[in-house]
Coordinates of C-alpha atoms and ligand atoms in Angstrom, one line a residue:
X1 CA -37.3 4.6 1.6
X2 CA -35.8 1.2 1.2
X3 CA -34.4 -0.7 4.1
X4 CA -33.1 -3.7 2.3
X5 CA -29.4 -3.3 3.2
X6 CA -26.9 -4.3 5.8
X7 CA -24.6 -1.4 6.7
X8 CA -24.6 1.0 3.8
X9 CA -27.0 0.9 0.8
X10 CA -25.3 -0.7 -2.2
X11 CA -25.8 0.3 -5.8
X12 CA -24.5 -0.8 -9.2
X13 CA -23.5 1.7 -11.8
X14 CA -23.0 1.5 -15.5
X15 CA -20.8 4.5 -16.3
X16 CA -21.2 4.5 -20.0
X17 CA -19.7 6.4 -22.9
X18 CA -23.1 7.6 -24.0
X19 CA -25.5 6.8 -21.2
X20 CA -25.1 5.9 -17.6
X21 CA -27.5 4.1 -15.2
X22 CA -27.7 3.2 -11.5
X23 CA -29.5 0.2 -10.1
X24 CA -30.2 -1.4 -6.7
X25 CA -31.6 -4.6 -5.3
X26 CA -35.2 -4.7 -4.4
X27 CA -37.0 -7.9 -3.3
X28 CA -34.0 -10.0 -4.4
X29 CA -34.0 -8.5 -7.9
X30 CA -32.0 -5.7 -9.5
X31 CA -34.0 -2.7 -10.5
X32 CA -32.9 0.6 -12.1
X33 CA -33.4 3.8 -10.1
X34 CA -35.2 6.5 -12.1
X35 CA -34.6 10.2 -12.1
X36 CA -37.2 12.5 -10.5
X37 CA -38.6 12.9 -14.1
X38 CA -38.9 9.1 -14.4
X39 CA -35.9 8.5 -16.8
X40 CA -33.7 5.5 -16.3
X41 CA -30.8 6.3 -18.6
X42 CA -28.7 9.4 -17.9
X43 CA -26.9 10.7 -21.0
X44 CA -23.2 11.0 -20.0
X45 CA -22.9 14.6 -21.0
X46 CA -21.9 17.5 -18.8
X47 CA -22.6 21.2 -19.4
X48 CA -21.7 24.3 -17.6
X49 CA -24.5 26.7 -18.5
X50 CA -24.0 30.4 -18.9
X51 CA -25.0 31.0 -15.3
X52 CA -22.3 28.6 -14.2
X53 CA -24.6 25.8 -13.2
X54 CA -23.6 22.2 -13.8
X55 CA -26.1 20.3 -15.9
X56 CA -25.7 16.6 -16.4
X57 CA -27.9 14.5 -18.7
X58 CA -30.4 15.1 -21.5
X59 CA -30.4 18.9 -21.2
X60 CA -26.6 18.9 -21.5
X61 CA -26.8 16.6 -24.5
X62 CA -29.3 19.0 -26.1
X63 CA -26.8 21.8 -25.7
X64 CA -23.9 20.0 -27.3
X65 CA -24.5 21.8 -30.6
X66 CA -25.4 25.2 -29.3
X67 CA -22.7 25.3 -26.6
X68 CA -19.8 23.1 -27.7
X69 CA -17.3 25.0 -25.6
X70 CA -19.4 24.5 -22.5
X71 CA -20.3 20.9 -22.8
X72 CA -18.5 17.5 -23.1
X73 CA -19.6 14.0 -24.1
X74 CA -17.9 10.6 -24.4
X75 CA -15.4 11.4 -21.7
X76 CA -15.1 7.7 -20.9
X77 CA -12.8 7.3 -23.9
X78 CA -10.3 9.6 -22.1
X79 CA -10.4 8.0 -18.7
X80 CA -7.0 7.2 -17.4
X81 CA -5.4 9.7 -19.9
X82 CA -3.6 12.9 -18.9
X83 CA -5.9 14.9 -21.2
X84 CA -7.7 17.8 -19.7
X85 CA -10.9 19.6 -20.8
X86 CA -11.7 23.2 -20.7
X87 CA -15.4 23.9 -20.1
X88 CA -16.5 27.5 -19.8
X89 CA -13.0 28.5 -19.1
X90 CA -12.5 25.9 -16.3
X91 CA -10.1 22.9 -16.6
X92 CA -11.3 19.4 -15.7
X93 CA -9.7 16.0 -15.7
X94 CA -11.6 13.1 -17.2
X95 CA -12.1 11.7 -13.7
X96 CA -13.7 15.0 -12.6
X97 CA -16.1 15.0 -15.5
X98 CA -17.0 11.4 -14.8
X99 CA -17.4 12.3 -11.1
X100 CA -20.0 14.9 -12.1
X101 CA -22.0 12.3 -14.0
X102 CA -21.7 9.9 -11.0
X103 CA -22.8 12.7 -8.7
X104 CA -26.0 13.0 -10.7
X105 CA -26.6 9.3 -10.3
X106 CA -25.8 9.5 -6.6
X107 CA -28.6 12.1 -6.3
X108 CA -31.0 9.4 -7.4
X109 CA -29.7 7.0 -4.8
X110 CA -29.9 9.7 -2.1
X111 CA -33.5 10.3 -3.0
X112 CA -34.2 6.6 -2.6
X113 CA -32.2 5.9 0.5
X114 CA -31.7 9.3 2.0
X115 CA -28.4 11.1 2.3
X116 CA -25.4 9.2 3.6
X117 CA -22.8 6.8 2.5
X118 CA -23.4 4.5 -0.4
X119 CA -21.3 1.6 -1.6
X120 CA -21.0 1.3 -5.3
X121 CA -20.0 -1.3 -7.8
X122 CA -19.0 0.4 -11.0
X123 CA -18.5 -1.3 -14.3
X124 CA -15.8 -0.8 -16.9
X125 CA -15.1 -2.5 -20.3
X126 CA -13.2 -5.8 -19.7
X127 CA -10.5 -4.3 -21.9
X128 CA -9.9 -1.2 -19.7
X129 CA -6.3 -0.9 -18.6
X130 CA -5.2 -0.6 -15.0
X131 CA -5.1 3.2 -15.2
X132 CA -8.5 3.4 -16.6
X133 CA -9.9 1.2 -13.8
X134 CA -8.1 3.3 -11.2
X135 CA -9.4 6.5 -12.9
X136 CA -12.9 5.1 -12.7
X137 CA -12.6 4.2 -9.1
X138 CA -11.2 7.7 -8.4
X139 CA -14.2 9.3 -10.2
X140 CA -16.5 7.3 -8.0
X141 CA -14.7 8.5 -4.9
X142 CA -14.6 12.1 -6.1
X143 CA -18.4 11.8 -6.5
X144 CA -18.7 10.6 -2.8
X145 CA -19.3 6.9 -3.3
X146 CA -17.5 4.2 -1.4
X147 CA -16.3 2.3 -4.4
X148 CA -16.4 -1.4 -3.4
X149 CA -15.6 -3.0 -6.7
X150 CA -14.8 -2.3 -10.3
X151 CA -16.2 -5.1 -12.4
X152 CA -16.2 -5.9 -16.1
X153 CA -19.2 -4.9 -18.2
X154 CA -19.7 -8.3 -19.8
X155 CA -19.5 -10.0 -16.4
X156 CA -22.2 -7.6 -15.2
X157 CA -24.4 -8.3 -18.3
X158 CA -24.1 -12.1 -17.7
X159 CA -24.8 -11.6 -14.0
X160 CA -28.1 -9.8 -14.7
X161 CA -29.0 -12.7 -17.0
X162 CA -27.6 -15.4 -14.7
X163 CA -29.7 -14.5 -11.7
X164 CA -32.8 -15.6 -13.6
X165 CA -31.2 -18.7 -15.1
X166 CA -29.3 -20.3 -12.3
X167 CA -30.6 -23.7 -12.9
X168 CA -29.1 -23.9 -16.4
X169 CA -25.5 -24.8 -17.0
X170 CA -24.6 -22.8 -20.1
X171 CA -21.9 -21.1 -22.0
X172 CA -22.6 -17.5 -23.0
X173 CA -21.0 -15.2 -25.5
X174 CA -21.5 -11.6 -24.4
X175 CA -21.1 -9.1 -27.3
X176 CA -21.1 -5.6 -26.0
X177 CA -20.9 -2.8 -28.5
X178 CA -21.6 0.6 -26.8
X179 CA -21.0 4.2 -27.7
X180 CA -17.2 4.1 -27.3
X181 CA -16.0 0.6 -26.6
X182 CA -16.4 -2.9 -27.7
X183 CA -16.0 -6.0 -25.5
X184 CA -16.6 -9.6 -26.0
X185 CA -16.4 -12.3 -23.4
X186 CA -17.1 -15.9 -22.9
X187 CA -18.9 -16.6 -19.7
X188 CA -19.7 -20.0 -18.3
X189 CA -22.5 -20.7 -15.8
X190 CA -22.0 -24.0 -14.0
X191 CA -23.9 -24.9 -10.9
X192 CA -24.6 -21.3 -10.1
X193 CA -21.0 -20.2 -10.5
X194 CA -20.5 -17.6 -13.2
X195 CA -17.0 -17.6 -14.6
X196 CA -15.6 -15.4 -17.3
X197 CA -13.4 -17.7 -19.4
X198 CA -11.9 -15.1 -21.8
X199 CA -12.3 -11.5 -22.7
X200 CA -11.2 -9.4 -25.6
X201 CA -12.2 -6.1 -27.1
X202 CA -11.3 -2.8 -28.5
X203 CA -11.5 0.2 -26.3
X204 CA -11.5 2.6 -29.2
X205 CA -14.4 1.2 -31.2
X206 CA -18.1 1.9 -30.8
X207 CA -21.2 3.8 -32.0
X208 CA -19.4 7.1 -31.8
X209 CA -17.1 5.9 -34.6
X210 CA -20.1 5.1 -36.8
X211 CA -21.4 8.6 -36.2
X212 CA -18.0 10.1 -37.3
X213 CA -17.9 7.9 -40.4
X214 CA -21.3 9.4 -41.3
X215 CA -20.0 12.9 -40.5
X216 CA -17.1 12.3 -42.8
X217 CA -19.4 11.1 -45.6
X218 CA -21.7 14.2 -45.1
X219 CA -18.7 16.4 -45.2
X220 CA -17.5 14.9 -48.5
X221 CA -20.9 15.6 -50.0
X222 CA -20.6 19.3 -48.9
X223 CA -17.0 19.5 -50.0
X224 CA -18.0 18.2 -53.4
X225 CA -21.0 20.6 -53.7
X226 CA -19.6 23.8 -52.0
X227 CA -15.9 23.3 -51.7
X228 CA -16.2 23.8 -48.0
X229 CA -15.3 21.3 -45.2
X230 CA -17.9 21.8 -42.5
X231 CA -15.7 19.9 -40.0
X232 CA -13.5 23.0 -39.8
X233 CA -16.4 24.9 -38.2
X234 CA -16.8 23.6 -34.6
X235 CA -20.6 24.2 -34.6
X236 CA -21.0 22.7 -38.1
X237 CA -19.1 19.6 -37.0
X238 CA -21.2 19.3 -33.8
X239 CA -24.4 19.7 -35.8
X240 CA -23.4 17.0 -38.3
X241 CA -22.4 14.7 -35.5
X242 CA -25.8 15.1 -33.8
X243 CA -27.5 14.5 -37.2
X244 CA -25.3 11.5 -37.9
X245 CA -26.4 9.8 -34.7
X246 CA -30.0 10.5 -35.5
X247 CA -29.6 9.0 -39.0
X248 CA -27.7 6.0 -37.7
X249 CA -30.5 5.2 -35.2
X250 CA -33.2 5.7 -37.7
X251 CA -31.5 3.3 -40.1
X252 CA -31.8 0.6 -37.5
X253 CA -35.5 0.5 -38.4
X254 CA -35.8 2.3 -41.7
X255 CA -34.3 1.3 -45.1
X256 CA -33.4 4.9 -46.0
X257 CA -33.7 8.4 -44.6
X258 CA -33.4 11.9 -46.2
X259 CA -31.8 14.7 -44.2
X260 CA -32.3 18.3 -44.9
X261 CA -30.2 20.7 -43.0
X262 CA -30.7 24.4 -44.1
X263 CA -27.6 25.7 -42.2
X264 CA -24.5 23.7 -41.5
X265 CA -21.8 26.3 -41.9
X266 CA -21.2 29.6 -43.7
X267 CA -19.1 30.7 -46.6
X268 CA -18.6 34.3 -47.5
X269 CA -21.6 35.1 -45.3
X270 CA -23.8 32.7 -47.1
X271 CA -25.4 29.8 -45.2
X272 CA -24.5 26.4 -46.6
X273 CA -26.8 23.4 -45.9
X274 CA -27.0 19.7 -46.8
X275 CA -29.8 17.7 -48.2
X276 CA -29.0 14.1 -48.9
X277 CA -30.6 10.6 -48.8
X278 CA -28.8 8.0 -46.7
X279 CA -29.7 4.4 -47.4
X280 CA -29.1 1.5 -45.1
X281 CA -26.8 0.0 -47.7
X282 CA -24.7 3.2 -47.7
X283 CA -24.4 3.1 -43.9
X284 CA -23.5 -0.6 -44.0
X285 CA -20.7 0.2 -46.5
X286 CA -19.4 2.8 -44.1
X287 CA -19.3 0.6 -41.0
X288 CA -18.7 -2.8 -42.4
X289 CA -14.9 -2.7 -41.6
X290 CA -15.2 -2.0 -37.9
X291 CA -18.0 -4.5 -37.5
X292 CA -15.8 -7.1 -39.2
X293 CA -13.0 -6.3 -36.8
X294 CA -15.3 -7.0 -33.9
X295 CA -16.1 -10.4 -35.4
X296 CA -12.4 -11.2 -35.5
X297 CA -12.3 -10.5 -31.8
X298 CA -15.3 -12.8 -31.3
X299 CA -13.4 -15.6 -33.0
X300 CA -10.3 -14.9 -31.0
X301 CA -12.1 -15.0 -27.7
X302 CA -13.7 -18.3 -28.6
X303 CA -10.3 -19.7 -29.4
X304 CA -8.9 -18.2 -26.2
X305 CA -11.5 -20.1 -24.2
X306 CA -10.6 -23.2 -26.1
X307 CA -14.0 -23.6 -27.4
X308 CA -15.6 -23.7 -30.9
X309 CA -18.6 -21.9 -32.2
X310 CA -20.8 -25.0 -31.5
X311 CA -20.0 -24.7 -27.7
X312 CA -21.8 -21.4 -27.4
X313 CA -25.3 -21.9 -26.0
X314 CA -26.4 -18.3 -25.7
X315 CA -25.5 -15.0 -27.3
X316 CA -26.2 -11.9 -25.3
X317 CA -26.1 -8.6 -27.1
X318 CA -25.4 -5.6 -24.9
X319 CA -24.8 -1.9 -25.6
X320 CA -26.9 0.5 -27.7
X321 CA -25.0 -0.2 -31.0
X322 CA -26.1 -3.8 -31.0
X323 CA -29.5 -2.4 -32.2
X324 CA -27.8 -2.0 -35.6
X325 CA -29.3 -4.8 -37.8
X326 CA -25.9 -5.4 -39.5
X327 CA -24.4 -6.3 -36.1
X328 CA -27.2 -8.8 -35.3
X329 CA -27.0 -10.3 -38.8
X330 CA -23.3 -10.8 -38.8
X331 CA -23.2 -12.3 -35.3
X332 CA -26.1 -14.6 -36.0
X333 CA -24.4 -15.7 -39.3
X334 CA -21.0 -16.3 -37.5
X335 CA -22.4 -18.2 -34.5
X336 CA -25.3 -19.9 -36.3
X337 CA -27.9 -18.8 -33.7
X338 CA -30.0 -15.8 -33.0
X339 CA -29.0 -13.7 -30.0
X340 CA -31.3 -13.7 -26.9
X341 CA -33.9 -11.1 -27.3
X342 CA -34.8 -10.8 -23.6
X343 CA -31.7 -8.9 -22.6
X344 CA -32.1 -5.2 -22.5
X345 CA -29.0 -3.7 -24.2
X346 CA -29.1 -0.5 -22.3
X347 CA -30.0 -1.8 -18.9
X348 CA -28.3 -5.2 -18.4
X349 CA -24.9 -3.8 -17.3
X350 CA -26.3 -1.6 -14.5
X351 CA -28.6 -4.3 -13.4
X352 CA -25.7 -6.8 -13.3
X353 CA -23.6 -4.3 -11.3
X354 CA -26.4 -4.2 -8.8
X355 CA -26.4 -8.0 -8.6
X356 CA -22.7 -7.9 -7.9
X357 CA -23.2 -5.2 -5.3
X358 CA -26.1 -7.3 -3.8
X359 CA -23.9 -10.4 -3.7
X360 CA -21.2 -8.6 -1.9
X361 CA -23.6 -7.1 0.7
X362 CA -25.2 -10.5 1.3
X363 CA -28.6 -9.4 -0.2
X364 CA -28.6 -12.3 -2.6
X365 CA -27.0 -15.0 -0.6
X366 CA -30.1 -17.2 -1.1
X367 CA -29.6 -17.1 -4.8
X368 CA -26.4 -19.3 -4.6
X369 CA -24.8 -17.2 -7.4
X370 CA -21.1 -16.7 -7.4
X371 CA -19.2 -14.7 -9.9
X372 CA -15.5 -14.7 -10.9
X373 CA -13.6 -12.7 -13.5
X374 CA -10.5 -12.8 -15.5
X375 CA -7.4 -10.6 -16.0
X376 CA -7.9 -8.9 -19.4
X377 CA -4.1 -8.6 -20.1
X378 CA -0.9 -10.4 -19.4
X379 CA 1.1 -8.7 -16.7
X380 CA 4.8 -9.1 -16.1
X381 CA 8.2 -7.4 -15.9
X382 CA 11.0 -6.4 -18.2
X383 CA 13.9 -8.9 -18.4
X384 CA 17.0 -9.7 -20.4
X385 CA 15.9 -11.8 -23.3
X386 CA 17.4 -13.3 -26.4
X387 CA 17.5 -10.8 -29.2
X388 CA 18.7 -11.1 -32.8
X389 CA 21.8 -13.3 -33.3
X390 CA 21.2 -14.9 -29.9
X391 CA 22.5 -12.0 -27.8
X392 CA 20.9 -11.1 -24.5
X393 CA 19.1 -7.8 -24.8
X394 CA 17.2 -5.7 -22.3
X395 CA 13.5 -5.1 -22.9
X396 CA 12.1 -8.6 -23.0
X397 CA 8.7 -9.2 -21.5
X398 CA 8.3 -12.0 -19.0
X399 CA 4.6 -12.4 -18.1
X400 CA 3.8 -13.4 -14.5
X401 CA 0.0 -13.4 -14.8
X402 CA -1.1 -14.4 -18.2
X403 CA -4.1 -13.0 -20.0
X404 CA -7.5 -14.5 -19.0
X405 CA -6.3 -15.9 -15.7
X406 CA -9.2 -16.2 -13.3
X407 CA -8.9 -13.5 -10.6
X408 CA -8.3 -12.8 -7.8
X409 CA -4.9 -14.3 -8.4
X410 CA -1.4 -14.2 -6.9
X411 CA 1.5 -15.5 -8.9
X412 CA 5.2 -15.5 -8.1
X413 CA 8.3 -16.1 -10.2
X414 CA 12.0 -16.1 -9.4
X415 CA 14.5 -14.1 -11.4
X416 CA 18.2 -13.9 -11.2
X417 CA 20.8 -11.2 -11.1
X418 CA 22.3 -10.5 -14.5
X419 CA 25.6 -8.9 -13.3
X420 CA 28.3 -9.9 -10.9
X421 CA 28.0 -8.0 -7.6
X422 CA 24.6 -6.7 -8.5
X423 CA 23.0 -5.3 -5.3
X424 CA 19.9 -3.6 -6.7
X425 CA 17.4 -4.2 -9.4
X426 CA 14.7 -2.1 -11.1
X427 CA 11.4 -3.9 -11.4
X428 CA 9.7 -2.5 -14.5
X429 CA 6.0 -3.5 -14.7
X430 CA 4.2 -3.9 -18.0
X431 CA 0.9 -5.2 -19.3
X432 CA 0.4 -6.5 -22.8
X433 CA 0.9 -9.5 -25.0
X434 CA 4.1 -8.7 -26.9
X435 CA 7.4 -10.4 -26.2
X436 CA 9.2 -7.0 -26.1
X437 CA 8.1 -4.5 -23.5
X438 CA 8.4 -1.5 -25.8
X439 CA 5.3 -2.7 -27.5
X440 CA 3.4 -3.2 -24.2
X441 CA 2.0 -0.7 -21.8
X442 CA 4.2 0.4 -18.9
X443 CA 2.4 0.4 -15.5
X444 CA 5.2 1.5 -13.2
X445 CA 8.5 0.6 -11.7
X446 CA 10.4 0.4 -8.4
X447 CA 13.8 -0.4 -7.2
X448 CA 14.7 -3.3 -4.9
X449 CA 17.9 -2.7 -3.0
X450 CA 19.8 -4.8 -0.5
X451 CA 20.7 -7.8 -2.6
X452 CA 23.9 -9.4 -1.3
X453 CA 26.9 -9.2 -3.6
X454 CA 27.4 -12.4 -5.4
X455 CA 28.3 -14.0 -8.7
X456 CA 26.1 -13.3 -11.7
X457 CA 22.9 -15.3 -11.6
X458 CA 23.6 -16.5 -8.0
X459 CA 21.1 -14.1 -6.3
X460 CA 17.4 -14.8 -6.7
X461 CA 14.6 -12.1 -6.6
X462 CA 11.1 -13.4 -6.2
X463 CA 8.6 -11.2 -7.9
X464 CA 4.9 -11.5 -6.8
X465 CA 2.0 -10.1 -8.7
X466 CA -1.3 -9.9 -6.9
X467 CA -4.3 -8.9 -9.0
X468 CA -7.5 -8.4 -7.0
X469 CA -11.2 -8.5 -7.9
X470 CA -11.1 -4.8 -8.8
X471 CA -8.6 -5.6 -11.5
X472 CA -6.0 -3.7 -9.5
X473 CA -2.4 -4.9 -9.3
X474 CA 0.0 -5.1 -6.5
X475 CA 3.6 -6.0 -7.2
X476 CA 6.2 -7.1 -4.6
X477 CA 9.8 -8.1 -5.0
X478 CA 12.0 -9.8 -2.4
X479 CA 15.6 -10.8 -2.4
X480 CA 15.5 -14.4 -1.5
X481 CA 18.7 -14.5 0.5
X482 CA 18.6 -11.2 2.3
X483 CA 14.8 -11.0 2.8
X484 CA 14.8 -7.4 1.7
X485 CA 11.5 -6.5 0.0
X486 CA 9.7 -3.7 -1.7
X487 CA 6.2 -3.5 -3.1
X488 CA 3.9 -1.1 -4.9
X489 CA 0.3 -0.9 -5.8
X490 CA 0.2 0.0 -9.5
X491 CA -1.6 3.3 -9.6
X492 CA -0.6 5.4 -12.5
X493 CA -3.9 7.2 -12.5
X494 CA -3.5 8.1 -8.9
X495 CA 0.1 9.2 -9.3
X496 CA -1.2 12.2 -11.2
X497 CA -3.3 13.1 -8.2
X498 CA -1.9 13.2 -4.7
X499 CA -4.0 13.3 -1.6
X500 CA -4.1 17.1 -1.5
X501 CA -5.0 17.4 -5.1
X502 CA -7.8 14.8 -4.5
X503 CA -9.2 16.9 -1.7
X504 CA -9.0 20.1 -3.8
X505 CA -10.7 18.3 -6.6
X506 CA -13.5 17.2 -4.4
X507 CA -13.9 20.7 -3.0
X508 CA -13.9 22.2 -6.5
X509 CA -16.6 19.8 -7.7
X510 CA -18.6 20.5 -4.5
X511 CA -18.5 24.2 -5.2
X512 CA -19.7 23.7 -8.7
X513 CA -22.4 21.3 -7.3
X514 CA -25.0 22.0 -4.8
X515 CA -24.7 19.1 -2.3
X516 CA -21.8 17.9 -0.2
X517 CA -20.3 14.5 -1.1
X518 CA -20.0 12.2 1.8
X519 CA -17.7 9.4 2.9
X520 CA -14.6 9.9 0.7
X521 CA -12.7 6.7 1.1
X522 CA -9.1 6.8 2.2
X523 CA -7.3 5.5 -0.8
X524 CA -4.1 3.5 -1.0
X525 CA -1.1 5.5 0.1
X526 CA 0.6 7.1 -2.9
X527 CA 3.9 5.6 -3.5
X528 CA 6.9 7.8 -4.1
X529 CA 8.4 6.4 -7.3
X530 CA 12.1 6.4 -7.3
X531 CA 13.0 8.1 -10.5
X532 CA 16.8 7.5 -10.4
X533 CA 17.9 5.2 -13.1
X534 CA 20.0 2.3 -12.3
X535 CA 23.0 1.9 -14.5
X536 CA 24.0 -1.4 -15.9
X537 CA 22.4 -3.5 -13.2
X538 CA 18.8 -2.6 -13.7
X539 CA 17.8 -5.8 -15.3
X540 CA 16.9 -9.3 -14.2
X541 CA 17.6 -12.5 -15.9
X542 CA 14.7 -14.9 -15.9
X543 CA 16.6 -18.0 -17.0
X544 CA 18.4 -20.2 -14.5
X545 CA 15.5 -22.0 -12.9
X546 CA 17.9 -24.7 -11.8
X547 CA 19.2 -22.3 -9.1
X548 CA 15.8 -22.5 -7.5
X549 CA 15.6 -22.0 -3.8
X550 CA 13.0 -23.6 -1.6
X551 CA 9.9 -21.5 -1.5
X552 CA 9.6 -19.5 1.7
X553 CA 6.4 -18.1 3.1
X554 CA 6.3 -14.4 3.1
X555 CA 3.7 -11.9 3.8
X556 CA 2.1 -10.1 1.0
X557 CA 2.1 -6.3 1.2
X558 CA -0.3 -5.0 3.8
X559 CA -3.4 -3.3 2.4
X560 CA -6.3 -1.5 3.6
X561 CA -9.0 -3.5 2.0
X562 CA -12.2 -4.0 3.7
X563 CA -12.5 -7.3 5.5
X564 CA -15.4 -8.3 3.3
X565 CA -13.3 -8.0 0.2
X566 CA -10.6 -10.3 1.7
X567 CA -13.3 -12.8 2.7
X568 CA -14.7 -12.8 -0.7
X569 CA -11.3 -13.3 -2.3
X570 CA -10.7 -16.1 0.2
X571 CA -13.9 -17.8 -0.7
X572 CA -13.1 -17.6 -4.4
X573 CA -9.6 -19.0 -3.7
X574 CA -11.1 -21.9 -1.8
X575 CA -13.4 -22.7 -4.7
X576 CA -10.6 -22.5 -7.2
X577 CA -8.3 -24.6 -5.1
X578 CA -10.9 -27.2 -4.5
X579 CA -11.6 -27.4 -8.2
X580 CA -8.0 -28.3 -9.0
X581 CA -7.3 -30.4 -6.0
X582 CA -7.8 -33.7 -7.7
X583 CA -5.4 -32.9 -10.5
X584 CA -2.6 -32.0 -8.1
X585 CA 0.2 -34.6 -7.7
X586 CA -0.3 -36.8 -4.7
X587 CA 2.7 -35.4 -2.7
X588 CA 1.1 -31.9 -2.7
X589 CA -2.5 -33.0 -2.5
X590 CA -2.6 -33.5 1.2
X591 CA -0.8 -30.3 2.0
X592 CA -3.1 -28.4 -0.3
X593 CA -6.2 -29.9 1.3
X594 CA -4.9 -29.0 4.7
X595 CA -4.2 -25.5 3.6
X596 CA -7.7 -25.2 2.1
X597 CA -9.3 -26.5 5.3
X598 CA -7.3 -24.0 7.3
X599 CA -8.4 -21.2 5.0
X600 CA -12.0 -22.3 5.3
X601 CA -11.6 -22.3 9.0
X602 CA -10.1 -18.8 9.3
X603 CA -12.7 -17.4 6.9
X604 CA -15.2 -18.0 9.7
X605 CA -13.7 -15.1 11.7
X606 CA -12.8 -11.6 11.0
X607 CA -9.0 -11.5 11.2
X608 CA -7.8 -10.2 7.9
X609 CA -4.2 -11.0 8.6
X610 CA -4.9 -14.6 9.4
X611 CA -7.0 -15.0 6.3
X612 CA -4.3 -13.4 4.2
X613 CA -1.7 -15.8 5.7
X614 CA -3.9 -18.8 5.0
X615 CA -4.6 -17.5 1.4
X616 CA -0.8 -17.2 0.9
X617 CA -0.3 -20.7 2.0
X618 CA -2.9 -22.0 -0.5
X619 CA -1.6 -19.8 -3.3
X620 CA 2.0 -20.9 -2.7
X621 CA 1.0 -24.5 -2.9
X622 CA -0.9 -23.8 -6.1
X623 CA 2.2 -22.1 -7.5
X624 CA 4.3 -25.2 -6.5
X625 CA 1.7 -27.4 -8.2
X626 CA 2.1 -25.0 -11.2
X627 CA -1.6 -24.3 -11.4
Ligands
AMP701 P1 -24.2 2.6 -24.8 O1 -22.8 3.0 -24.6 O2 -24.4 1.1 -24.5 O3 -25.2 3.4 -24.0 O4 -24.5 2.7 -26.3 C1 -24.7 4.0 -26.9 C2 -24.5 3.9 -28.4 O5 -25.5 3.1 -28.9 C3 -24.5 5.2 -29.0 O6 -23.4 5.3 -30.0 C4 -25.8 5.3 -29.7 O7 -25.8 6.1 -30.8 C5 -26.0 3.8 -30.1 N1 -27.4 3.5 -30.3 C6 -28.4 3.6 -29.4 N2 -29.6 3.3 -30.0 C7 -29.3 2.9 -31.3 C8 -30.0 2.4 -32.4 N3 -31.3 2.3 -32.3 N4 -29.4 2.1 -33.5 C9 -28.0 2.3 -33.6 N5 -27.3 2.7 -32.6 C10 -27.9 3.0 -31.4

């Protein structure tokens, strides 16, 4: 049993589309935790066997073809969606399936540390939306973890690498192509501080797509030969998918492979098989387009970070699909350098998650490593905006936090009433990059009432977005003159599951499972969303900045974060503020310095409220300085 922890043991988890892994810190270094059978990677596949037992991992994966209606793979792609799955007649949400995978990983940690609470850092693709992050956190909680932090996979990969290379100041490009998602990030390491500069990706692109492209190609061969589409037969389709993945992997080392399947499907009671040679060139022609798409993202992220290809010092390849030679070739050609070969594509993310967990728990304080992250999307609200022919139209998008802003971050902006006598306003929250909200992703909405009656554009509403290190968003709105305020934590994923449903879900999983999950964390209160639609006056105007009121201090919404989280956010804020201090105009510099010193001071003690207050002060000054 390992005693190297403070309060609870901490672990880092890579919850992958294809495989998952769990790691911990031992002797100041991250290490994967093996299963009882000595395996590090856990296939992310769940099966309910004919006896009703839950099986997670390789055995479940082996049963995908034989028992397609009892097994499920690649559930990560559905996280945050309302889709449900029926396994052996029982219905599951994506979070519940993920929770079963996480429970299997928890079992490994329990064997190492003994039963009891475990804190976990779980990774998600940088490009995951808010709901997907919340769904992942929820899955961790359903599995019985105290989910301390959700971090981005490329950050985790760079963290696992960074711990061994602290002395070098370098710019990394992390290219992560897994089973279901693609992520690319620029990460800078400077004096032991690891900062994600920009991220991009595609959450619907990965090795699974390459398998399906091969399945389609196999099916075309069978259609041509027998006039039968094997994809219409659920078993035939599963068999071809399994074969496709095998062929794909073999083609990473072989130039060509011949498959010979005696039975794929049946026609008029006759078995139909497939024998065909697949060359690497054929496979390349099938997957070239999506790989080229990833390269476009690579170029975009380099531009976003305001760098050029020459500024990239190291290329880290993560995710099983980066074993495909075409991927390595194209990346090397584009960036003019060979990727690092000492990063394990399947293990780096879990190891990095453990590093983050270790940093948080103070197990790696001697390393001097600090990590920051960025918001993967712009986030803002719907406003009146100028439409065609210069007329004001509802549905414009006004970003408050822009994409790639370093987090944690708090940003405020004032908006103005758009109607005379307007006493309420609907704050509609979106994420995305389009200037019109209908093309972006809606995160939620709430209504702020109690605005005093006044002329159009004479009442200001200050809207504050706070995006924390878990990538979770809090939005508050306040009428500047009446002081009336409202706030919500954006939690689409949780809105589908209230507290009672949560408990029921935990119990259901427990019944299916053998052991009892521990320490379910009390989550944020679920907000009742006001469904009533406001009539004409549901929109804000963002324009008349000249009506600006002096900024007033106001408290951010209370939360139930652990003090350590607030401390950590505070420390990051101190560092960010110190970094920009010199560039701030002289009139604000002194105030900012005083606020930073005060924040440093209150960070010495435990009072969350005081820390929050001091953080708000610093943030307000940064906003005043337009930084
Ligand atoms: P990950 O999500 O990082 O676990 O990556 C899993 C994906 O990598 C799956 O789609 C695998 O089929 C794919 N993969 C694993 N090994 C190889 C390989 N040798 N060649 C090609 N793809 C691979």
